[in-house]
């Protein structure tokens, strides 16, 4: 589940860019007898955590007594999907190494491998890379 922060003005601009007057026009090629004309019969007004808990309870009916080793013990933490949107914004990225070495190791390793392969492919002595 992704959070897409599009305002009505953003939607209008996107529709204008592709030459469509409304979102309904995007679906005009679908015959009317196949379109859903009623609201879906799903519960409304639930927060993200409530929905997650609902599906967890549902999933427990399918598989009980199994241990999951994914996540090295950090898999039962609640993390809102909004975090993905916030941490990928440009103002949170820098070309500097993250402070904690255990977090930076993967970044440093990826940069080293990239620089090394560029040097090998291009026959250069050095190459530089940043986030």
mmCIF file with all atom_site columns, C-alpha atoms in Angstrom:
data_model
loop_
_atom_site.group_PDB
_atom_site.id
_atom_site.type_symbol
_atom_site.label_atom_id
_atom_site.label_alt_id
_atom_site.label_comp_id
_atom_site.label_asym_id
_atom_site.label_entity_id
_atom_site.label_seq_id
_atom_site.pdbx_PDB_ins_code
_atom_site.Cartn_x
_atom_site.Cartn_y
_atom_site.Cartn_z
_atom_site.occupancy
_atom_site.B_iso_or_equiv
_atom_site.pdbx_formal_charge
_atom_site.auth_seq_id
_atom_site.auth_comp_id
_atom_site.auth_asym_id
_atom_site.auth_atom_id
_atom_site.pdbx_PDB_model_num
ATOM 1   C CA . UNK A 1 1   ? 0.000   0.000   0.000   1.00 0.00 ? 1   UNK A CA 1
ATOM 2   C CA . UNK A 1 2   ? 1.513   3.279   -1.095  1.00 0.00 ? 2   UNK A CA 1
ATOM 3   C CA . UNK A 1 3   ? 0.588   6.802   -0.062  1.00 0.00 ? 3   UNK A CA 1
ATOM 4   C CA . UNK A 1 4   ? 0.165   9.035   -3.096  1.00 0.00 ? 4   UNK A CA 1
ATOM 5   C CA . UNK A 1 5   ? -0.169  12.673  -2.019  1.00 0.00 ? 5   UNK A CA 1
ATOM 6   C CA . UNK A 1 6   ? -1.869  14.063  -5.129  1.00 0.00 ? 6   UNK A CA 1
ATOM 7   C CA . UNK A 1 7   ? -4.015  17.150  -4.726  1.00 0.00 ? 7   UNK A CA 1
ATOM 8   C CA . UNK A 1 8   ? -7.055  17.824  -6.932  1.00 0.00 ? 8   UNK A CA 1
ATOM 9   C CA . UNK A 1 9   ? -4.951  20.382  -8.804  1.00 0.00 ? 9   UNK A CA 1
ATOM 10  C CA . UNK A 1 10  ? -2.244  17.723  -9.407  1.00 0.00 ? 10  UNK A CA 1
ATOM 11  C CA . UNK A 1 11  ? -4.873  15.331  -10.759 1.00 0.00 ? 11  UNK A CA 1
ATOM 12  C CA . UNK A 1 12  ? -6.315  17.997  -13.073 1.00 0.00 ? 12  UNK A CA 1
ATOM 13  C CA . UNK A 1 13  ? -2.833  18.788  -14.375 1.00 0.00 ? 13  UNK A CA 1
ATOM 14  C CA . UNK A 1 14  ? -2.109  15.105  -15.049 1.00 0.00 ? 14  UNK A CA 1
ATOM 15  C CA . UNK A 1 15  ? -5.435  14.649  -16.841 1.00 0.00 ? 15  UNK A CA 1
ATOM 16  C CA . UNK A 1 16  ? -4.789  17.728  -18.961 1.00 0.00 ? 16  UNK A CA 1
ATOM 17  C CA . UNK A 1 17  ? -1.315  16.420  -19.838 1.00 0.00 ? 17  UNK A CA 1
ATOM 18  C CA . UNK A 1 18  ? -2.726  13.187  -21.273 1.00 0.00 ? 18  UNK A CA 1
ATOM 19  C CA . UNK A 1 19  ? -5.641  15.000  -22.932 1.00 0.00 ? 19  UNK A CA 1
ATOM 20  C CA . UNK A 1 20  ? -8.493  13.635  -20.833 1.00 0.00 ? 20  UNK A CA 1
ATOM 21  C CA . UNK A 1 21  ? -11.201 15.778  -19.252 1.00 0.00 ? 21  UNK A CA 1
ATOM 22  C CA . UNK A 1 22  ? -11.931 13.559  -16.231 1.00 0.00 ? 22  UNK A CA 1
ATOM 23  C CA . UNK A 1 23  ? -10.987 10.296  -14.581 1.00 0.00 ? 23  UNK A CA 1
ATOM 24  C CA . UNK A 1 24  ? -14.290 8.819   -15.789 1.00 0.00 ? 24  UNK A CA 1
ATOM 25  C CA . UNK A 1 25  ? -13.147 9.452   -19.369 1.00 0.00 ? 25  UNK A CA 1
ATOM 26  C CA . UNK A 1 26  ? -10.216 7.109   -18.754 1.00 0.00 ? 26  UNK A CA 1
ATOM 27  C CA . UNK A 1 27  ? -12.705 4.273   -18.303 1.00 0.00 ? 27  UNK A CA 1
ATOM 28  C CA . UNK A 1 28  ? -15.103 5.263   -21.090 1.00 0.00 ? 28  UNK A CA 1
ATOM 29  C CA . UNK A 1 29  ? -13.959 2.343   -23.271 1.00 0.00 ? 29  UNK A CA 1
ATOM 30  C CA . UNK A 1 30  ? -15.260 -0.147  -20.696 1.00 0.00 ? 30  UNK A CA 1
ATOM 31  C CA . UNK A 1 31  ? -18.874 -1.068  -21.518 1.00 0.00 ? 31  UNK A CA 1
ATOM 32  C CA . UNK A 1 32  ? -21.378 0.269   -18.971 1.00 0.00 ? 32  UNK A CA 1
ATOM 33  C CA . UNK A 1 33  ? -22.652 -3.205  -17.997 1.00 0.00 ? 33  UNK A CA 1
ATOM 34  C CA . UNK A 1 34  ? -19.174 -4.092  -16.700 1.00 0.00 ? 34  UNK A CA 1
ATOM 35  C CA . UNK A 1 35  ? -18.652 -0.960  -14.596 1.00 0.00 ? 35  UNK A CA 1
ATOM 36  C CA . UNK A 1 36  ? -19.285 -0.936  -10.882 1.00 0.00 ? 36  UNK A CA 1
ATOM 37  C CA . UNK A 1 37  ? -21.951 1.671   -10.191 1.00 0.00 ? 37  UNK A CA 1
ATOM 38  C CA . UNK A 1 38  ? -22.328 1.122   -6.455  1.00 0.00 ? 38  UNK A CA 1
ATOM 39  C CA . UNK A 1 39  ? -20.017 1.613   -3.514  1.00 0.00 ? 39  UNK A CA 1
ATOM 40  C CA . UNK A 1 40  ? -17.985 -1.372  -2.456  1.00 0.00 ? 40  UNK A CA 1
ATOM 41  C CA . UNK A 1 41  ? -19.335 -3.191  0.575   1.00 0.00 ? 41  UNK A CA 1
ATOM 42  C CA . UNK A 1 42  ? -16.249 -2.682  2.731   1.00 0.00 ? 42  UNK A CA 1
ATOM 43  C CA . UNK A 1 43  ? -15.934 -1.171  6.204   1.00 0.00 ? 43  UNK A CA 1
ATOM 44  C CA . UNK A 1 44  ? -15.189 2.555   6.214   1.00 0.00 ? 44  UNK A CA 1
ATOM 45  C CA . UNK A 1 45  ? -13.405 4.860   8.651   1.00 0.00 ? 45  UNK A CA 1
ATOM 46  C CA . UNK A 1 46  ? -10.689 2.460   9.796   1.00 0.00 ? 46  UNK A CA 1
ATOM 47  C CA . UNK A 1 47  ? -7.165  3.590   10.486  1.00 0.00 ? 47  UNK A CA 1
ATOM 48  C CA . UNK A 1 48  ? -4.134  1.878   9.013   1.00 0.00 ? 48  UNK A CA 1
ATOM 49  C CA . UNK A 1 49  ? -3.272  0.084   12.260  1.00 0.00 ? 49  UNK A CA 1
ATOM 50  C CA . UNK A 1 50  ? -6.852  -1.222  12.616  1.00 0.00 ? 50  UNK A CA 1
ATOM 51  C CA . UNK A 1 51  ? -6.756  -2.645  9.106   1.00 0.00 ? 51  UNK A CA 1
ATOM 52  C CA . UNK A 1 52  ? -3.408  -4.317  9.782   1.00 0.00 ? 52  UNK A CA 1
ATOM 53  C CA . UNK A 1 53  ? -4.726  -5.869  12.989  1.00 0.00 ? 53  UNK A CA 1
ATOM 54  C CA . UNK A 1 54  ? -7.832  -7.120  11.157  1.00 0.00 ? 54  UNK A CA 1
ATOM 55  C CA . UNK A 1 55  ? -5.745  -8.903  8.531   1.00 0.00 ? 55  UNK A CA 1
ATOM 56  C CA . UNK A 1 56  ? -3.358  -10.289 11.158  1.00 0.00 ? 56  UNK A CA 1
ATOM 57  C CA . UNK A 1 57  ? -6.316  -11.842 12.972  1.00 0.00 ? 57  UNK A CA 1
ATOM 58  C CA . UNK A 1 58  ? -7.587  -13.198 9.660   1.00 0.00 ? 58  UNK A CA 1
ATOM 59  C CA . UNK A 1 59  ? -4.159  -14.645 8.809   1.00 0.00 ? 59  UNK A CA 1
ATOM 60  C CA . UNK A 1 60  ? -3.898  -16.420 12.175  1.00 0.00 ? 60  UNK A CA 1
ATOM 61  C CA . UNK A 1 61  ? -6.820  -18.603 11.128  1.00 0.00 ? 61  UNK A CA 1
ATOM 62  C CA . UNK A 1 62  ? -4.766  -19.863 8.185   1.00 0.00 ? 62  UNK A CA 1
ATOM 63  C CA . UNK A 1 63  ? -1.407  -20.565 9.799   1.00 0.00 ? 63  UNK A CA 1
ATOM 64  C CA . UNK A 1 64  ? -0.899  -21.082 13.496  1.00 0.00 ? 64  UNK A CA 1
ATOM 65  C CA . UNK A 1 65  ? 2.073   -22.520 15.308  1.00 0.00 ? 65  UNK A CA 1
ATOM 66  C CA . UNK A 1 66  ? 4.642   -21.453 12.727  1.00 0.00 ? 66  UNK A CA 1
ATOM 67  C CA . UNK A 1 67  ? 7.681   -19.371 13.577  1.00 0.00 ? 67  UNK A CA 1
ATOM 68  C CA . UNK A 1 68  ? 8.852   -16.674 11.203  1.00 0.00 ? 68  UNK A CA 1
ATOM 69  C CA . UNK A 1 69  ? 12.545  -15.901 11.080  1.00 0.00 ? 69  UNK A CA 1
ATOM 70  C CA . UNK A 1 70  ? 12.229  -13.006 8.647   1.00 0.00 ? 70  UNK A CA 1
ATOM 71  C CA . UNK A 1 71  ? 13.478  -9.648  9.857   1.00 0.00 ? 71  UNK A CA 1
ATOM 72  C CA . UNK A 1 72  ? 15.889  -10.923 12.502  1.00 0.00 ? 72  UNK A CA 1
ATOM 73  C CA . UNK A 1 73  ? 13.385  -10.232 15.267  1.00 0.00 ? 73  UNK A CA 1
ATOM 74  C CA . UNK A 1 74  ? 12.337  -6.782  14.041  1.00 0.00 ? 74  UNK A CA 1
ATOM 75  C CA . UNK A 1 75  ? 9.334   -7.909  11.972  1.00 0.00 ? 75  UNK A CA 1
ATOM 76  C CA . UNK A 1 76  ? 6.554   -7.290  14.507  1.00 0.00 ? 76  UNK A CA 1
ATOM 77  C CA . UNK A 1 77  ? 6.961   -3.515  14.597  1.00 0.00 ? 77  UNK A CA 1
ATOM 78  C CA . UNK A 1 78  ? 4.332   -1.152  13.282  1.00 0.00 ? 78  UNK A CA 1
ATOM 79  C CA . UNK A 1 79  ? 5.652   1.156   10.576  1.00 0.00 ? 79  UNK A CA 1
ATOM 80  C CA . UNK A 1 80  ? 3.147   3.426   8.799   1.00 0.00 ? 80  UNK A CA 1
ATOM 81  C CA . UNK A 1 81  ? 3.291   3.378   5.004   1.00 0.00 ? 81  UNK A CA 1
ATOM 82  C CA . UNK A 1 82  ? 3.672   7.160   5.100   1.00 0.00 ? 82  UNK A CA 1
ATOM 83  C CA . UNK A 1 83  ? 7.291   6.619   6.175   1.00 0.00 ? 83  UNK A CA 1
ATOM 84  C CA . UNK A 1 84  ? 8.201   5.379   2.665   1.00 0.00 ? 84  UNK A CA 1
ATOM 85  C CA . UNK A 1 85  ? 6.988   8.630   1.155   1.00 0.00 ? 85  UNK A CA 1
ATOM 86  C CA . UNK A 1 86  ? 8.710   10.842  3.703   1.00 0.00 ? 86  UNK A CA 1
ATOM 87  C CA . UNK A 1 87  ? 12.137  9.170   3.659   1.00 0.00 ? 87  UNK A CA 1
ATOM 88  C CA . UNK A 1 88  ? 12.364  9.140   -0.140  1.00 0.00 ? 88  UNK A CA 1
ATOM 89  C CA . UNK A 1 89  ? 11.977  12.902  -0.433  1.00 0.00 ? 89  UNK A CA 1
ATOM 90  C CA . UNK A 1 90  ? 15.034  14.650  -1.811  1.00 0.00 ? 90  UNK A CA 1
ATOM 91  C CA . UNK A 1 91  ? 15.547  16.945  1.143   1.00 0.00 ? 91  UNK A CA 1
ATOM 92  C CA . UNK A 1 92  ? 16.260  13.912  3.340   1.00 0.00 ? 92  UNK A CA 1
ATOM 93  C CA . UNK A 1 93  ? 19.028  12.602  1.048   1.00 0.00 ? 93  UNK A CA 1
ATOM 94  C CA . UNK A 1 94  ? 22.611  13.830  1.090   1.00 0.00 ? 94  UNK A CA 1
ATOM 95  C CA . UNK A 1 95  ? 25.826  12.709  -0.521  1.00 0.00 ? 95  UNK A CA 1
ATOM 96  C CA . UNK A 1 96  ? 27.308  12.062  2.911   1.00 0.00 ? 96  UNK A CA 1
ATOM 97  C CA . UNK A 1 97  ? 27.641  8.727   4.614   1.00 0.00 ? 97  UNK A CA 1
ATOM 98  C CA . UNK A 1 98  ? 24.950  7.988   7.222   1.00 0.00 ? 98  UNK A CA 1
ATOM 99  C CA . UNK A 1 99  ? 26.180  8.368   10.790  1.00 0.00 ? 99  UNK A CA 1
ATOM 100 C CA . UNK A 1 100 ? 25.718  4.828   12.087  1.00 0.00 ? 100 UNK A CA 1
ATOM 101 C CA . UNK A 1 101 ? 28.340  2.526   10.532  1.00 0.00 ? 101 UNK A CA 1
ATOM 102 C CA . UNK A 1 102 ? 25.993  -0.485  10.538  1.00 0.00 ? 102 UNK A CA 1
ATOM 103 C CA . UNK A 1 103 ? 23.509  1.502   8.438   1.00 0.00 ? 103 UNK A CA 1
ATOM 104 C CA . UNK A 1 104 ? 26.197  2.941   6.174   1.00 0.00 ? 104 UNK A CA 1
ATOM 105 C CA . UNK A 1 105 ? 27.902  -0.345  5.353   1.00 0.00 ? 105 UNK A CA 1
ATOM 106 C CA . UNK A 1 106 ? 25.461  -1.322  2.607   1.00 0.00 ? 106 UNK A CA 1
ATOM 107 C CA . UNK A 1 107 ? 25.638  2.151   1.067   1.00 0.00 ? 107 UNK A CA 1
ATOM 108 C CA . UNK A 1 108 ? 29.426  2.170   1.198   1.00 0.00 ? 108 UNK A CA 1
ATOM 109 C CA . UNK A 1 109 ? 29.627  -1.330  -0.274  1.00 0.00 ? 109 UNK A CA 1
ATOM 110 C CA . UNK A 1 110 ? 27.276  -0.416  -3.159  1.00 0.00 ? 110 UNK A CA 1
ATOM 111 C CA . UNK A 1 111 ? 29.250  2.752   -3.929  1.00 0.00 ? 111 UNK A CA 1
ATOM 112 C CA . UNK A 1 112 ? 32.555  0.837   -3.834  1.00 0.00 ? 112 UNK A CA 1
ATOM 113 C CA . UNK A 1 113 ? 31.244  -1.878  -6.160  1.00 0.00 ? 113 UNK A CA 1
ATOM 114 C CA . UNK A 1 114 ? 29.836  0.727   -8.570  1.00 0.00 ? 114 UNK A CA 1
ATOM 115 C CA . UNK A 1 115 ? 33.083  2.693   -8.644  1.00 0.00 ? 115 UNK A CA 1
ATOM 116 C CA . UNK A 1 116 ? 35.121  -0.473  -9.146  1.00 0.00 ? 116 UNK A CA 1
ATOM 117 C CA . UNK A 1 117 ? 33.063  -1.749  -12.075 1.00 0.00 ? 117 UNK A CA 1
ATOM 118 C CA . UNK A 1 118 ? 33.056  1.676   -13.751 1.00 0.00 ? 118 UNK A CA 1
ATOM 119 C CA . UNK A 1 119 ? 36.859  1.744   -13.492 1.00 0.00 ? 119 UNK A CA 1
ATOM 120 C CA . UNK A 1 120 ? 37.090  -1.756  -14.968 1.00 0.00 ? 120 UNK A CA 1
ATOM 121 C CA . UNK A 1 121 ? 34.621  -1.066  -17.785 1.00 0.00 ? 121 UNK A CA 1
ATOM 122 C CA . UNK A 1 122 ? 36.056  2.301   -18.749 1.00 0.00 ? 122 UNK A CA 1
ATOM 123 C CA . UNK A 1 123 ? 39.722  1.568   -18.098 1.00 0.00 ? 123 UNK A CA 1
ATOM 124 C CA . UNK A 1 124 ? 39.986  4.439   -15.621 1.00 0.00 ? 124 UNK A CA 1
ATOM 125 C CA . UNK A 1 125 ? 42.191  4.552   -12.562 1.00 0.00 ? 125 UNK A CA 1
ATOM 126 C CA . UNK A 1 126 ? 39.570  6.159   -10.304 1.00 0.00 ? 126 UNK A CA 1
ATOM 127 C CA . UNK A 1 127 ? 35.829  6.872   -10.363 1.00 0.00 ? 127 UNK A CA 1
ATOM 128 C CA . UNK A 1 128 ? 33.535  8.731   -7.989  1.00 0.00 ? 128 UNK A CA 1
ATOM 129 C CA . UNK A 1 129 ? 29.956  8.035   -6.988  1.00 0.00 ? 129 UNK A CA 1
ATOM 130 C CA . UNK A 1 130 ? 27.477  9.541   -4.547  1.00 0.00 ? 130 UNK A CA 1
ATOM 131 C CA . UNK A 1 131 ? 23.861  9.124   -3.580  1.00 0.00 ? 131 UNK A CA 1
#
